[in-house]
């Protein structure tokens, strides 16, 4: 019941109002375009453009990843809904500077359908579009069917890397290749503990027993690996990371995580899970990876991929190579994720 | 009940574990010192040092503000408890590089007592200490008794400015003067909607009726201006900002907020309040300030000053002058707040 105390106005207009608020946060650096897109105001001519997007209600993603050395624009859907094709097209038209547009977004049926139609509409206007889907949730399909996986928290490091690459990419295909590599090398696993509530109705996004948590449950409450009893951090985190390590092992398209590999470790809160918990989880995950000889290149920690006041935590690992490392080191700035040049500890 | 699903181990050791996790997040850039302090590993000799601190459980503050161009170290208390004097002293000894240490922390009785004893212990070792208290919560005392006010979200912009100043400050007194100015020009107002829960007991941090919110309530549930009915964002936000504007007007130590003033606007979540709500609040606050001719120099938005999964929102305004603006523009990096050089929209 108390979850309904949301500071909003008309519950049916929250998406429009929050996107306006996001534009306001950027203080002139971004503008509202068409029905509900946000686009940078200073995209240079001849730049290969990067477009993200997805449903609202998961802030600071997806639209909060528009920024410096990040995405050039975002097509924003209503709460938990894919952006309609016209919104995708309006965003595409605005970010295109003659070198084409990479669509980079999470793999959900509605998003795929609408972005694909947006790409067709763009093609009619001679705007070249390529698409890379984010499919990082290892619990939503086996490695042999990676293309069916949902996109979850991994989109933050993937968009960060692609945004950096887009600053100097010579062609759309070159940018797509980097995004594809970052996507392939990024895997996530999450648990959900309590639901968020839908702004328009106050209803919970899913139901789960008081003493259970959803291992591998999706960010809207989609089915995962299992409902398991709530456990201590020391018990649960290694169990979650085992799924990540096994996935790299079983997937024939990538090498197993091996001694000497360098990864970005991203510990995400689904909303109400506290930074206290994230930090405790990070401590366990770092020890787990280092025990296997895997080096932490850099860390991200925070509630960046959320579903309202849902509680839950996810761990994402992105393996870097010599091409991706300098892209990671590039500074970036946005409402979702910002960093100075370099990385922690170097 | 569901609030007890926290991903922790021993509830009595959460503070120690989360501080270790914070050190791990910094990946070698910070180290654990003494009983529970975190200190940068690369403080240059001869630098005037900046030390923050306070109770744990409010992450990413206070200790998450240790970082590049930010604080050099933090003395960390147990959950919602001031750091004991020995922890303050251990942190002081480690950050001191011969030019003295500025203590910059929120005004709570326990913190003041322990940091003061820490300063005495440091004086015994010939370490010079100055203290600037953060007292930004306008609802906790009238302007004539500002020294009694609690420190809340305003500490983020204040530490950001002081951290920048500390990079080049010629003396401890010079740094203290900048921190004092930033503190005087920063005011915050908040509302609380639902409590967080205490990790060790699962008990709520305060109680409030289902249909009421606490206007000006402190971040642990301390009394504010009034309990008022839950309202829409359009109704509530201007009411909150009126309190800020009135406070600048009534305080004889500062000028009223006037046309042409430039401010950093910081919209903070106390924990479970979503970024969706923060962005809607930011939109209203920006329009409110601009209507009065006040310019937004830059924005911060996010759950940075929290009390576990408490829900609530606060607005902080920091007025900048020609001395503070270049300090604001300096990049910074930490688990709590990072930015590239410059500011949004410029």
XYZ file of C-alpha atoms in Angstrom:
692
model
C 0.000 0.000 0.000
C 2.636 2.544 1.013
C 4.285 1.872 -2.332
C 1.629 4.018 -3.956
C 3.076 7.220 -2.468
C 4.694 8.195 -5.750
C 5.467 11.813 -6.425
C 3.810 12.159 -9.806
C 0.965 14.036 -11.477
C -1.359 12.296 -13.939
C -0.288 8.620 -13.803
C -0.946 8.295 -17.535
C 1.484 11.082 -18.362
C 4.497 10.055 -16.293
C 6.558 8.970 -19.306
C 6.129 12.314 -21.065
C 6.860 14.253 -17.896
C 9.935 12.282 -16.923
C 11.439 12.593 -20.403
C 10.899 16.354 -20.211
C 12.613 16.246 -16.803
C 15.522 14.380 -18.341
C 15.855 17.020 -21.049
C 15.796 19.646 -18.282
C 18.511 17.796 -16.365
C 20.742 18.098 -19.435
C 20.249 21.854 -19.286
C 20.394 22.540 -23.022
C 22.725 19.727 -24.019
C 19.792 17.593 -25.195
C 16.413 18.413 -26.653
C 13.003 16.810 -26.962
C 12.302 15.600 -30.497
C 8.988 14.462 -31.969
C 6.566 12.693 -29.699
C 8.996 11.338 -27.096
C 12.635 11.204 -28.127
C 15.625 12.846 -26.539
C 18.543 13.808 -28.746
C 21.852 15.602 -28.180
C 21.958 19.132 -29.546
C 25.578 19.016 -30.701
C 26.024 15.869 -32.839
C 28.773 16.674 -35.357
C 28.099 16.297 -39.060
C 29.481 13.047 -40.389
C 29.365 11.259 -37.046
C 28.126 7.669 -37.039
C 25.123 7.940 -34.712
C 24.198 5.718 -31.795
C 20.537 5.383 -30.837
C 19.240 3.581 -27.752
C 15.723 3.213 -26.461
C 13.109 1.166 -24.725
C 10.298 1.449 -22.247
C 10.198 4.139 -19.583
C 9.988 3.319 -15.899
C 13.478 1.782 -15.762
C 15.312 5.070 -15.208
C 18.103 6.060 -15.330
C 18.227 3.706 -18.361
C 17.536 3.761 -21.261
C 17.231 7.436 -22.139
C 19.599 8.456 -19.337
C 22.407 6.962 -21.418
C 22.193 9.800 -23.899
C 25.238 11.937 -23.212
C 28.848 12.792 -23.924
C 30.747 9.859 -25.436
C 27.579 7.809 -24.978
C 24.366 7.580 -27.020
C 23.350 10.416 -29.331
C 19.676 9.898 -28.744
C 16.965 7.667 -27.315
C 13.514 6.645 -28.473
C 11.400 6.477 -25.327
C 8.384 4.268 -24.852
C 5.576 4.641 -22.361
C 5.978 2.903 -18.983
C 7.288 -0.642 -19.587
C 6.316 -0.349 -23.266
C 8.419 -0.270 -26.414
C 8.693 3.072 -28.212
C 6.250 3.115 -31.162
C 7.784 3.071 -34.677
C 7.084 6.772 -35.289
C 9.081 7.683 -32.184
C 11.945 5.444 -33.300
C 11.843 7.066 -36.728
C 11.743 10.622 -35.365
C 14.774 9.899 -33.199
C 16.590 8.268 -36.108
C 15.988 11.212 -38.420
C 17.311 13.621 -35.822
C 20.482 11.748 -34.822
C 21.485 10.826 -38.377
C 24.304 12.997 -39.645
C 24.807 11.266 -42.960
C 26.776 8.234 -41.786
C 23.891 6.092 -40.594
C 22.515 5.059 -37.207
C 23.234 2.081 -34.977
C 20.236 0.859 -32.992
C 21.450 -0.667 -29.732
C 18.735 -1.864 -27.368
C 17.525 -4.712 -25.190
C 16.008 -7.804 -26.793
C 12.266 -7.621 -26.083
C 9.691 -8.636 -28.713
C 7.893 -5.278 -28.730
C 11.105 -3.300 -29.016
C 12.420 -5.498 -31.822
C 9.197 -5.123 -33.788
C 9.012 -1.363 -33.396
C 12.686 -0.628 -33.968
C 12.554 -2.834 -37.084
C 9.631 -0.830 -38.461
C 11.501 2.347 -37.499
C 14.458 1.059 -39.531
C 12.192 0.472 -42.532
C 10.749 3.977 -42.277
C 14.325 5.291 -42.085
C 15.350 3.252 -45.103
C 12.542 4.925 -47.044
C 14.307 8.214 -46.274
C 17.707 6.797 -47.258
C 18.986 6.656 -43.698
C 21.147 3.588 -43.199
C 20.426 1.626 -40.007
C 22.163 -1.317 -38.385
C 20.912 -3.105 -35.286
C 22.742 -4.804 -32.438
C 20.543 -6.448 -29.836
C 21.540 -6.654 -26.196
C 20.913 -10.207 -24.955
C 22.988 -10.405 -21.773
C 20.630 -12.202 -19.357
C 22.111 -15.702 -19.137
C 19.091 -17.064 -17.271
C 16.575 -16.361 -20.002
C 17.832 -18.891 -22.591
C 20.719 -21.359 -23.005
C 23.937 -20.274 -24.812
C 22.836 -22.116 -27.942
C 19.833 -19.790 -28.101
C 21.524 -16.547 -27.012
C 19.463 -14.588 -29.514
C 16.387 -15.252 -27.383
C 17.880 -13.750 -24.253
C 16.523 -10.598 -22.668
C 18.607 -7.466 -22.415
C 19.179 -6.400 -18.808
C 21.882 -4.515 -16.898
C 24.633 -5.350 -19.377
C 23.372 -2.603 -21.595
C 25.176 -0.010 -19.475
C 28.739 -1.223 -20.161
C 27.781 -2.116 -23.747
C 26.385 1.351 -24.506
C 29.369 2.913 -22.738
C 31.773 1.057 -25.041
C 29.726 1.660 -28.177
C 29.323 5.347 -27.293
C 33.083 5.692 -27.021
C 33.593 3.835 -30.297
C 31.032 6.025 -32.057
C 33.194 9.105 -31.482
C 35.769 7.926 -33.997
C 34.064 5.119 -35.959
C 34.720 5.471 -39.685
C 31.571 3.638 -40.685
C 28.316 2.270 -39.343
C 29.603 -1.265 -39.869
C 32.720 -0.523 -37.837
C 30.597 0.738 -34.930
C 28.228 -2.233 -35.185
C 31.192 -4.601 -34.965
C 32.407 -3.012 -31.726
C 28.907 -3.083 -30.228
C 28.552 -6.702 -31.262
C 31.821 -7.624 -29.612
C 30.936 -5.760 -26.404
C 27.547 -7.458 -26.402
C 29.034 -10.929 -26.894
C 31.513 -10.396 -24.054
C 28.882 -9.145 -21.596
C 26.826 -11.500 -19.421
C 24.478 -10.752 -16.545
C 22.707 -12.681 -13.824
C 20.154 -11.269 -11.423
C 17.810 -12.059 -8.573
C 14.578 -10.326 -7.687
C 13.262 -10.019 -4.175
C 10.206 -7.758 -4.151
C 8.241 -6.193 -6.999
C 8.015 -2.594 -8.106
C 4.626 -1.028 -8.662
C 3.111 0.112 -11.940
C 2.677 3.904 -11.749
C -0.739 3.952 -13.449
C -2.368 1.309 -11.266
C -0.255 0.868 -8.164
C -0.299 -2.859 -8.841
C 2.861 -4.879 -8.218
C 4.871 -5.894 -11.281
C 4.927 -9.527 -10.090
C 4.280 -11.658 -7.028
C 6.675 -13.753 -5.016
C 6.514 -15.436 -1.617
C 7.808 -13.490 1.349
C 10.675 -15.912 1.970
C 11.573 -16.609 -1.664
C 13.567 -14.805 -4.309
C 13.594 -15.257 -8.055
C 16.978 -16.480 -9.296
C 17.426 -15.216 -12.827
C 14.041 -13.507 -12.810
C 13.753 -10.757 -15.427
C 13.546 -7.101 -14.585
C 9.760 -7.087 -14.931
C 9.344 -10.370 -13.076
C 9.724 -12.693 -16.076
C 10.497 -16.327 -15.155
C 14.113 -17.191 -14.365
C 15.956 -20.308 -13.295
C 14.085 -20.970 -10.061
C 12.425 -19.524 -7.013
C 14.816 -20.223 -4.161
C 14.795 -19.393 -0.447
C 16.262 -16.033 0.503
C 19.888 -16.610 1.480
C 22.845 -14.718 2.883
C 25.012 -12.697 0.523
C 27.928 -15.099 1.021
C 25.750 -18.023 -0.081
C 23.827 -16.372 -2.878
C 26.416 -14.309 -4.754
C 28.770 -17.214 -5.631
C 25.754 -19.229 -6.763
C 24.798 -16.387 -9.093
C 28.331 -15.984 -10.408
C 28.614 -19.730 -11.044
C 25.877 -19.246 -13.641
C 27.920 -16.529 -15.347
C 31.137 -18.528 -15.360
C 29.340 -21.650 -16.652
C 27.774 -19.617 -19.395
C 31.111 -18.386 -20.734
C 32.294 -22.015 -20.560
C 29.331 -23.502 -22.411
C 29.054 -20.877 -25.129
C 31.004 -21.978 -28.191
C 31.155 -18.415 -29.516
C 33.390 -17.147 -26.695
C 36.333 -18.398 -24.681
C 35.799 -19.499 -21.093
C 36.640 -16.899 -18.453
C 40.294 -17.643 -17.835
C 43.175 -16.573 -15.644
C 44.465 -13.202 -16.759
C 41.193 -12.073 -18.338
C 40.246 -8.501 -17.492
C 36.644 -7.570 -16.868
C 34.457 -4.675 -15.905
C 32.315 -5.765 -12.972
C 28.950 -4.015 -12.737
C 26.790 -4.517 -9.657
C 23.305 -3.150 -10.254
C 20.287 -2.538 -8.036
C 16.844 -3.069 -9.515
C 15.613 -0.105 -7.478
C 15.076 -0.350 -3.744
C 18.005 -2.643 -3.034
C 20.457 -0.421 -1.209
C 23.999 0.598 -2.099
C 24.954 -1.098 1.174
C 23.864 -4.416 -0.306
C 25.469 -3.696 -3.674
C 28.810 -2.985 -2.009
C 28.642 -6.172 0.045
C 27.806 -8.051 -3.150
C 30.681 -6.381 -4.991
C 33.130 -7.449 -2.288
C 32.067 -11.086 -2.653
C 32.049 -10.960 -6.455
C 35.492 -9.412 -6.661
C 36.928 -12.101 -4.376
C 35.136 -14.804 -6.395
C 36.540 -13.591 -9.713
C 40.035 -12.936 -8.421
C 40.161 -16.415 -6.930
C 39.749 -17.656 -10.513
C 42.548 -15.389 -11.734
C 40.153 -12.953 -13.425
C 41.285 -9.343 -12.983
C 38.916 -6.484 -12.263
C 39.720 -3.772 -14.808
C 37.093 -1.385 -13.448
C 33.832 -1.380 -11.492
C 30.393 0.173 -11.745
C 27.991 0.061 -8.831
C 24.560 1.603 -8.426
C 20.862 1.476 -9.267
C 21.185 2.055 -13.022
C 18.848 -0.537 -14.525
C 15.723 -0.495 -12.420
C 12.068 -1.398 -12.440
C 10.541 1.229 -10.186
C 11.018 0.396 -6.482
C 11.613 -3.292 -7.200
C 14.289 -4.867 -5.044
C 16.884 -7.130 -6.540
C 20.499 -7.209 -7.573
C 22.379 -8.217 -10.692
C 25.996 -8.848 -11.591
C 27.307 -8.145 -15.064
C 30.730 -9.010 -16.385
C 32.201 -7.499 -19.562
C 35.454 -8.992 -20.757
C 37.717 -6.395 -22.318
C 40.413 -6.839 -24.948
C 42.985 -4.415 -26.323
C 40.379 -2.804 -28.572
C 37.781 -2.344 -25.828
C 40.092 -1.129 -23.025
C 40.874 2.317 -24.484
C 37.155 2.714 -25.213
C 36.412 1.957 -21.593
C 39.017 4.489 -20.428
C 37.377 7.343 -22.341
C 35.434 9.687 -20.038
C 31.665 9.932 -20.396
C 28.846 11.976 -18.941
C 25.143 11.309 -18.612
C 22.376 11.125 -16.039
C 22.848 7.338 -15.912
C 26.604 6.910 -15.835
C 29.540 9.289 -15.807
C 33.250 8.799 -15.423
C 36.507 10.659 -15.717
C 39.209 9.472 -18.090
C 40.899 6.243 -17.033
C 39.617 3.800 -14.463
C 39.750 3.115 -10.753
C 43.131 2.033 -9.523
C 45.171 2.923 -12.589
C 7.840 -7.622 6.053
C 9.187 -7.903 2.528
C 11.560 -5.087 3.404
C 13.634 -7.581 5.357
C 14.833 -9.329 2.191
C 18.202 -7.635 2.376
C 21.182 -9.238 0.724
C 23.579 -9.186 3.655
C 25.453 -11.580 5.923
C 25.697 -10.943 9.672
C 23.443 -7.904 10.261
C 25.867 -6.645 12.906
C 28.761 -6.574 10.460
C 27.154 -4.793 7.511
C 29.097 -1.565 8.056
C 32.470 -3.336 7.995
C 31.515 -5.390 4.963
C 30.150 -2.508 2.949
C 33.217 -0.365 3.597
C 35.377 -3.259 2.400
C 33.126 -3.436 -0.675
C 33.645 0.269 -1.246
C 37.416 -0.174 -1.081
C 37.036 -3.038 -3.570
C 34.966 -0.841 -5.893
C 37.881 1.605 -5.997
C 40.082 -1.226 -7.219
C 43.307 -0.098 -5.548
C 42.713 3.646 -5.623
C 41.632 3.629 -1.954
C 42.571 1.490 1.010
C 41.094 0.490 4.320
C 42.786 2.238 7.255
C 42.492 1.443 10.955
C 39.182 0.128 12.232
C 36.880 1.535 9.540
C 38.270 4.378 7.468
C 38.756 4.594 3.752
C 41.593 6.717 2.391
C 42.973 7.442 -1.070
C 46.271 5.722 -1.807
C 47.787 8.586 -3.820
C 47.428 11.778 -1.736
C 50.355 14.023 -2.722
C 52.734 15.300 -0.054
C 51.905 18.856 0.928
C 48.247 18.631 -0.087
C 45.691 20.180 2.249
C 43.545 17.163 3.103
C 39.766 16.859 3.074
C 38.117 14.348 5.391
C 34.430 13.479 5.413
C 32.530 10.947 7.458
C 29.409 9.910 9.268
C 27.194 6.924 9.876
C 26.929 4.072 7.430
C 23.624 3.009 5.915
C 23.234 6.182 3.848
C 25.304 4.988 0.894
C 26.581 6.186 -1.496
C 27.332 9.024 0.987
C 29.403 9.703 3.056
C 32.337 7.434 2.296
C 31.379 7.163 -1.383
C 32.521 10.770 -1.733
C 36.134 9.762 -1.354
C 37.612 10.048 -4.831
C 39.402 12.072 -7.473
C 39.017 15.812 -6.883
C 36.748 14.958 -3.973
C 37.458 13.857 -0.384
C 40.795 12.255 0.501
C 39.292 10.011 3.107
C 36.272 9.154 5.220
C 35.784 8.066 8.804
C 32.929 5.569 8.733
C 30.552 4.898 11.591
C 28.391 1.877 12.160
C 24.856 1.916 10.708
C 23.272 5.327 11.475
C 26.000 5.959 14.087
C 28.800 8.511 14.201
C 32.335 7.210 13.653
C 34.066 6.784 17.040
C 36.943 9.197 17.837
C 39.626 6.566 17.211
C 38.314 6.011 13.695
C 38.276 9.771 13.070
C 41.839 10.000 14.354
C 43.085 7.057 12.289
C 41.620 8.623 9.152
C 43.099 12.019 10.033
C 46.577 10.618 10.568
C 46.456 8.851 7.211
C 45.152 11.730 5.076
C 47.393 14.372 6.636
C 50.288 15.270 4.361
C 51.731 18.045 6.493
C 49.307 20.830 5.590
C 46.461 19.904 7.931
C 43.026 18.360 7.528
C 39.594 19.889 6.955
C 36.744 17.987 8.588
C 33.590 18.478 6.517
C 30.537 16.580 7.717
C 26.862 16.789 8.570
C 25.747 18.468 11.767
C 24.596 15.683 14.082
C 25.379 15.728 17.816
C 27.202 12.387 17.838
C 29.318 13.259 14.820
C 30.251 16.656 16.251
C 31.297 15.119 19.562
C 33.396 12.378 17.989
C 35.018 14.487 15.292
C 35.878 17.084 17.957
C 37.603 14.438 20.074
C 39.301 13.189 16.910
C 40.574 16.732 16.339
C 41.963 16.853 19.882
C 43.740 13.520 19.417
C 45.164 14.871 16.162
C 46.294 18.079 17.830
C 48.254 15.944 20.305
C 50.133 14.613 17.282
C 50.631 18.123 15.865
C 48.149 17.619 13.028
C 46.250 20.820 12.384
C 42.482 20.388 11.968
C 39.725 22.790 10.958
C 36.030 21.925 10.907
C 33.194 23.087 8.673
C 29.774 21.716 9.527
C 27.144 21.047 6.892
C 23.825 22.477 8.072
C 21.742 22.689 4.911
C 18.337 21.374 6.044
C 16.212 24.541 6.229
C 13.350 22.754 7.986
C 15.331 21.764 11.058
C 15.880 25.252 12.541
C 15.172 28.898 11.606
C 17.839 30.962 9.777
C 18.786 32.707 13.013
C 19.782 29.324 14.397
C 21.400 27.832 11.287
C 24.091 26.231 13.402
C 21.467 23.847 14.769
C 20.423 22.573 11.370
C 21.012 19.016 10.249
C 23.230 18.194 7.325
C 21.367 16.439 4.532
C 21.708 16.166 0.746
C 23.545 19.472 0.397
C 26.706 17.727 1.444
C 27.157 16.345 -2.084
C 27.596 19.703 -3.855
C 29.492 21.104 -0.858
C 32.003 18.226 -0.782
C 32.285 18.416 -4.571
C 33.267 22.097 -4.373
C 35.578 21.630 -1.385
C 37.214 18.614 -3.015
C 37.978 20.684 -6.093
C 39.313 23.537 -3.957
C 41.514 21.148 -1.974
C 43.498 20.275 -5.111
C 45.113 23.703 -5.180
C 44.422 25.229 -1.743
C 47.543 26.902 -0.335
C 46.478 26.478 3.260
C 43.961 24.758 5.480
C 42.338 28.114 6.208
C 41.921 28.829 2.511
C 40.167 25.482 1.997
C 37.985 26.009 5.071
C 36.883 29.386 3.706
C 35.730 27.840 0.405
C 33.894 25.039 2.205
C 32.263 27.604 4.474
C 31.091 29.647 1.516
C 29.737 26.572 -0.297
C 27.986 25.520 2.878
C 26.413 28.948 3.431
C 25.137 29.057 -0.158
C 23.595 25.564 -0.045
C 20.062 24.921 1.228
C 17.952 21.788 1.109
C 14.342 20.840 1.711
C 12.964 17.316 1.744
C 9.885 15.199 2.243
C 9.692 11.644 3.472
C 7.026 9.201 2.407
C 7.857 5.757 3.759
C 10.582 4.586 6.145
C 13.674 2.543 5.492
C 14.416 -0.451 7.673
C 17.274 -0.878 10.109
C 19.484 -3.723 8.826
C 20.089 -5.270 12.259
C 16.448 -5.444 13.326
C 14.299 -5.025 10.238
C 12.396 -2.342 12.153
C 11.264 0.769 10.264
C 13.284 3.934 10.841
C 10.088 5.887 11.600
C 6.312 5.653 11.275
C 3.955 7.752 9.240
C 0.317 7.403 8.182
C -0.368 5.771 4.839
C -1.817 8.943 3.347
C 0.603 11.428 4.923
C 4.108 12.574 4.149
C 6.601 14.375 6.359
C 7.407 17.854 4.995
C 10.925 18.720 6.091
C 11.338 15.416 7.880
C 14.987 14.462 8.439
C 16.662 11.598 6.687
C 16.187 9.301 9.665
C 12.613 10.457 10.280
C 13.418 13.403 12.539
C 10.553 15.920 12.897
C 10.142 18.491 10.144
C 7.697 21.297 9.439
C 4.502 19.252 9.322
C 2.843 16.034 8.329
C 0.766 16.875 5.291
C -1.450 14.838 2.967
C 0.280 13.203 0.016
C -0.088 15.527 -2.957
C 0.689 15.631 -6.655
C 4.157 16.629 -7.773
C 2.832 19.878 -9.251
C 1.340 20.836 -5.877
C 4.083 19.620 -3.597
C 7.316 20.667 -5.311
C 6.570 24.440 -5.435
C 5.518 24.275 -1.780
C 8.881 22.731 -0.934
C 10.811 25.246 -2.993
C 8.936 28.137 -1.381
C 10.618 27.085 1.863
C 14.042 27.303 0.192
C 13.398 30.684 -1.372
C 11.994 32.084 1.881
C 15.022 30.830 3.723
C 17.466 32.696 1.496
C 15.236 35.783 1.977
C 15.074 35.595 5.741
C 18.712 34.753 6.396
C 20.659 37.959 7.050
C 23.963 36.249 6.239
C 23.124 35.722 2.564
C 21.424 37.643 -0.226
C 17.952 36.591 -1.342
C 17.836 34.379 -4.432
C 17.623 36.976 -7.173
C 17.264 37.251 -10.923
C 20.507 36.299 -12.614
C 21.740 34.092 -9.769
C 23.233 30.814 -10.958
C 22.661 27.644 -8.994
C 23.365 23.960 -9.033
C 20.061 22.136 -8.612
C 20.334 18.733 -6.940
C 17.306 16.452 -6.809
C 17.929 13.549 -4.454
C 16.089 10.337 -3.667
C 16.148 9.060 -0.102
C 16.316 5.521 -1.470
C 13.285 3.844 -3.018
C 11.862 6.958 -4.652
C 12.418 6.339 -8.345
C 14.445 8.303 -10.883
C 11.121 8.730 -12.689
C 9.866 10.794 -9.756
C 13.145 12.694 -9.413
C 13.035 13.710 -13.075
C 9.429 14.868 -12.803
C 10.427 16.830 -9.697
C 13.425 18.311 -11.485
C 11.226 19.509 -14.348
C 8.956 21.351 -11.916
C 11.851 22.764 -9.889
C 13.676 24.059 -12.945
C 10.549 25.843 -14.182
C 9.952 27.264 -10.686
C 13.468 28.677 -10.404
C 13.636 29.997 -13.954
C 10.317 31.758 -13.481
C 12.097 33.721 -10.748
C 15.007 34.503 -13.055
C 17.348 32.059 -11.323
C 19.548 30.238 -13.830
C 20.390 26.552 -13.594
C 24.177 26.304 -13.891
C 24.180 22.520 -13.627
C 22.084 19.656 -12.273
C 22.574 16.515 -10.208
C 19.882 13.888 -9.967
C 19.905 10.518 -8.255
C 19.702 8.547 -5.016
C 22.912 9.874 -3.441
C 21.898 10.665 0.139
C 19.741 7.809 1.289
C 18.451 6.044 4.356
C 18.179 2.458 3.206
C 14.999 1.838 1.174
C 13.269 4.926 2.587
C 11.187 6.815 0.065
C 11.356 10.572 -0.124
C 12.791 13.356 -2.213
C 14.827 16.464 -1.527
C 15.804 19.543 -3.469
C 19.088 21.309 -2.819
C 20.196 24.601 -4.294
C 23.812 25.809 -4.261
C 24.380 29.356 -5.436
C 27.659 29.723 -7.298
C 29.848 32.776 -7.687
C 32.933 33.399 -9.808
C 35.106 31.559 -7.290
C 32.863 28.500 -7.049
C 32.025 28.075 -10.754
C 35.474 26.889 -11.903
C 35.531 24.543 -8.918
C 32.214 23.118 -10.037
C 33.504 22.670 -13.593
C 36.422 20.505 -12.464
C 35.845 16.805 -13.203
C 35.521 14.364 -10.322
C 35.183 10.635 -9.838
C 33.785 8.567 -7.011
C 31.217 5.896 -6.286
C 28.780 8.627 -5.202
C 29.196 11.300 -7.855
C 31.288 11.605 -10.998
C 31.413 14.158 -13.752
C 33.480 15.149 -16.739
C 35.006 18.602 -16.981
C 32.471 21.372 -17.520
C 28.760 21.153 -16.997
C 25.598 20.204 -18.843
C 24.657 22.605 -21.592
C 27.916 24.542 -21.784
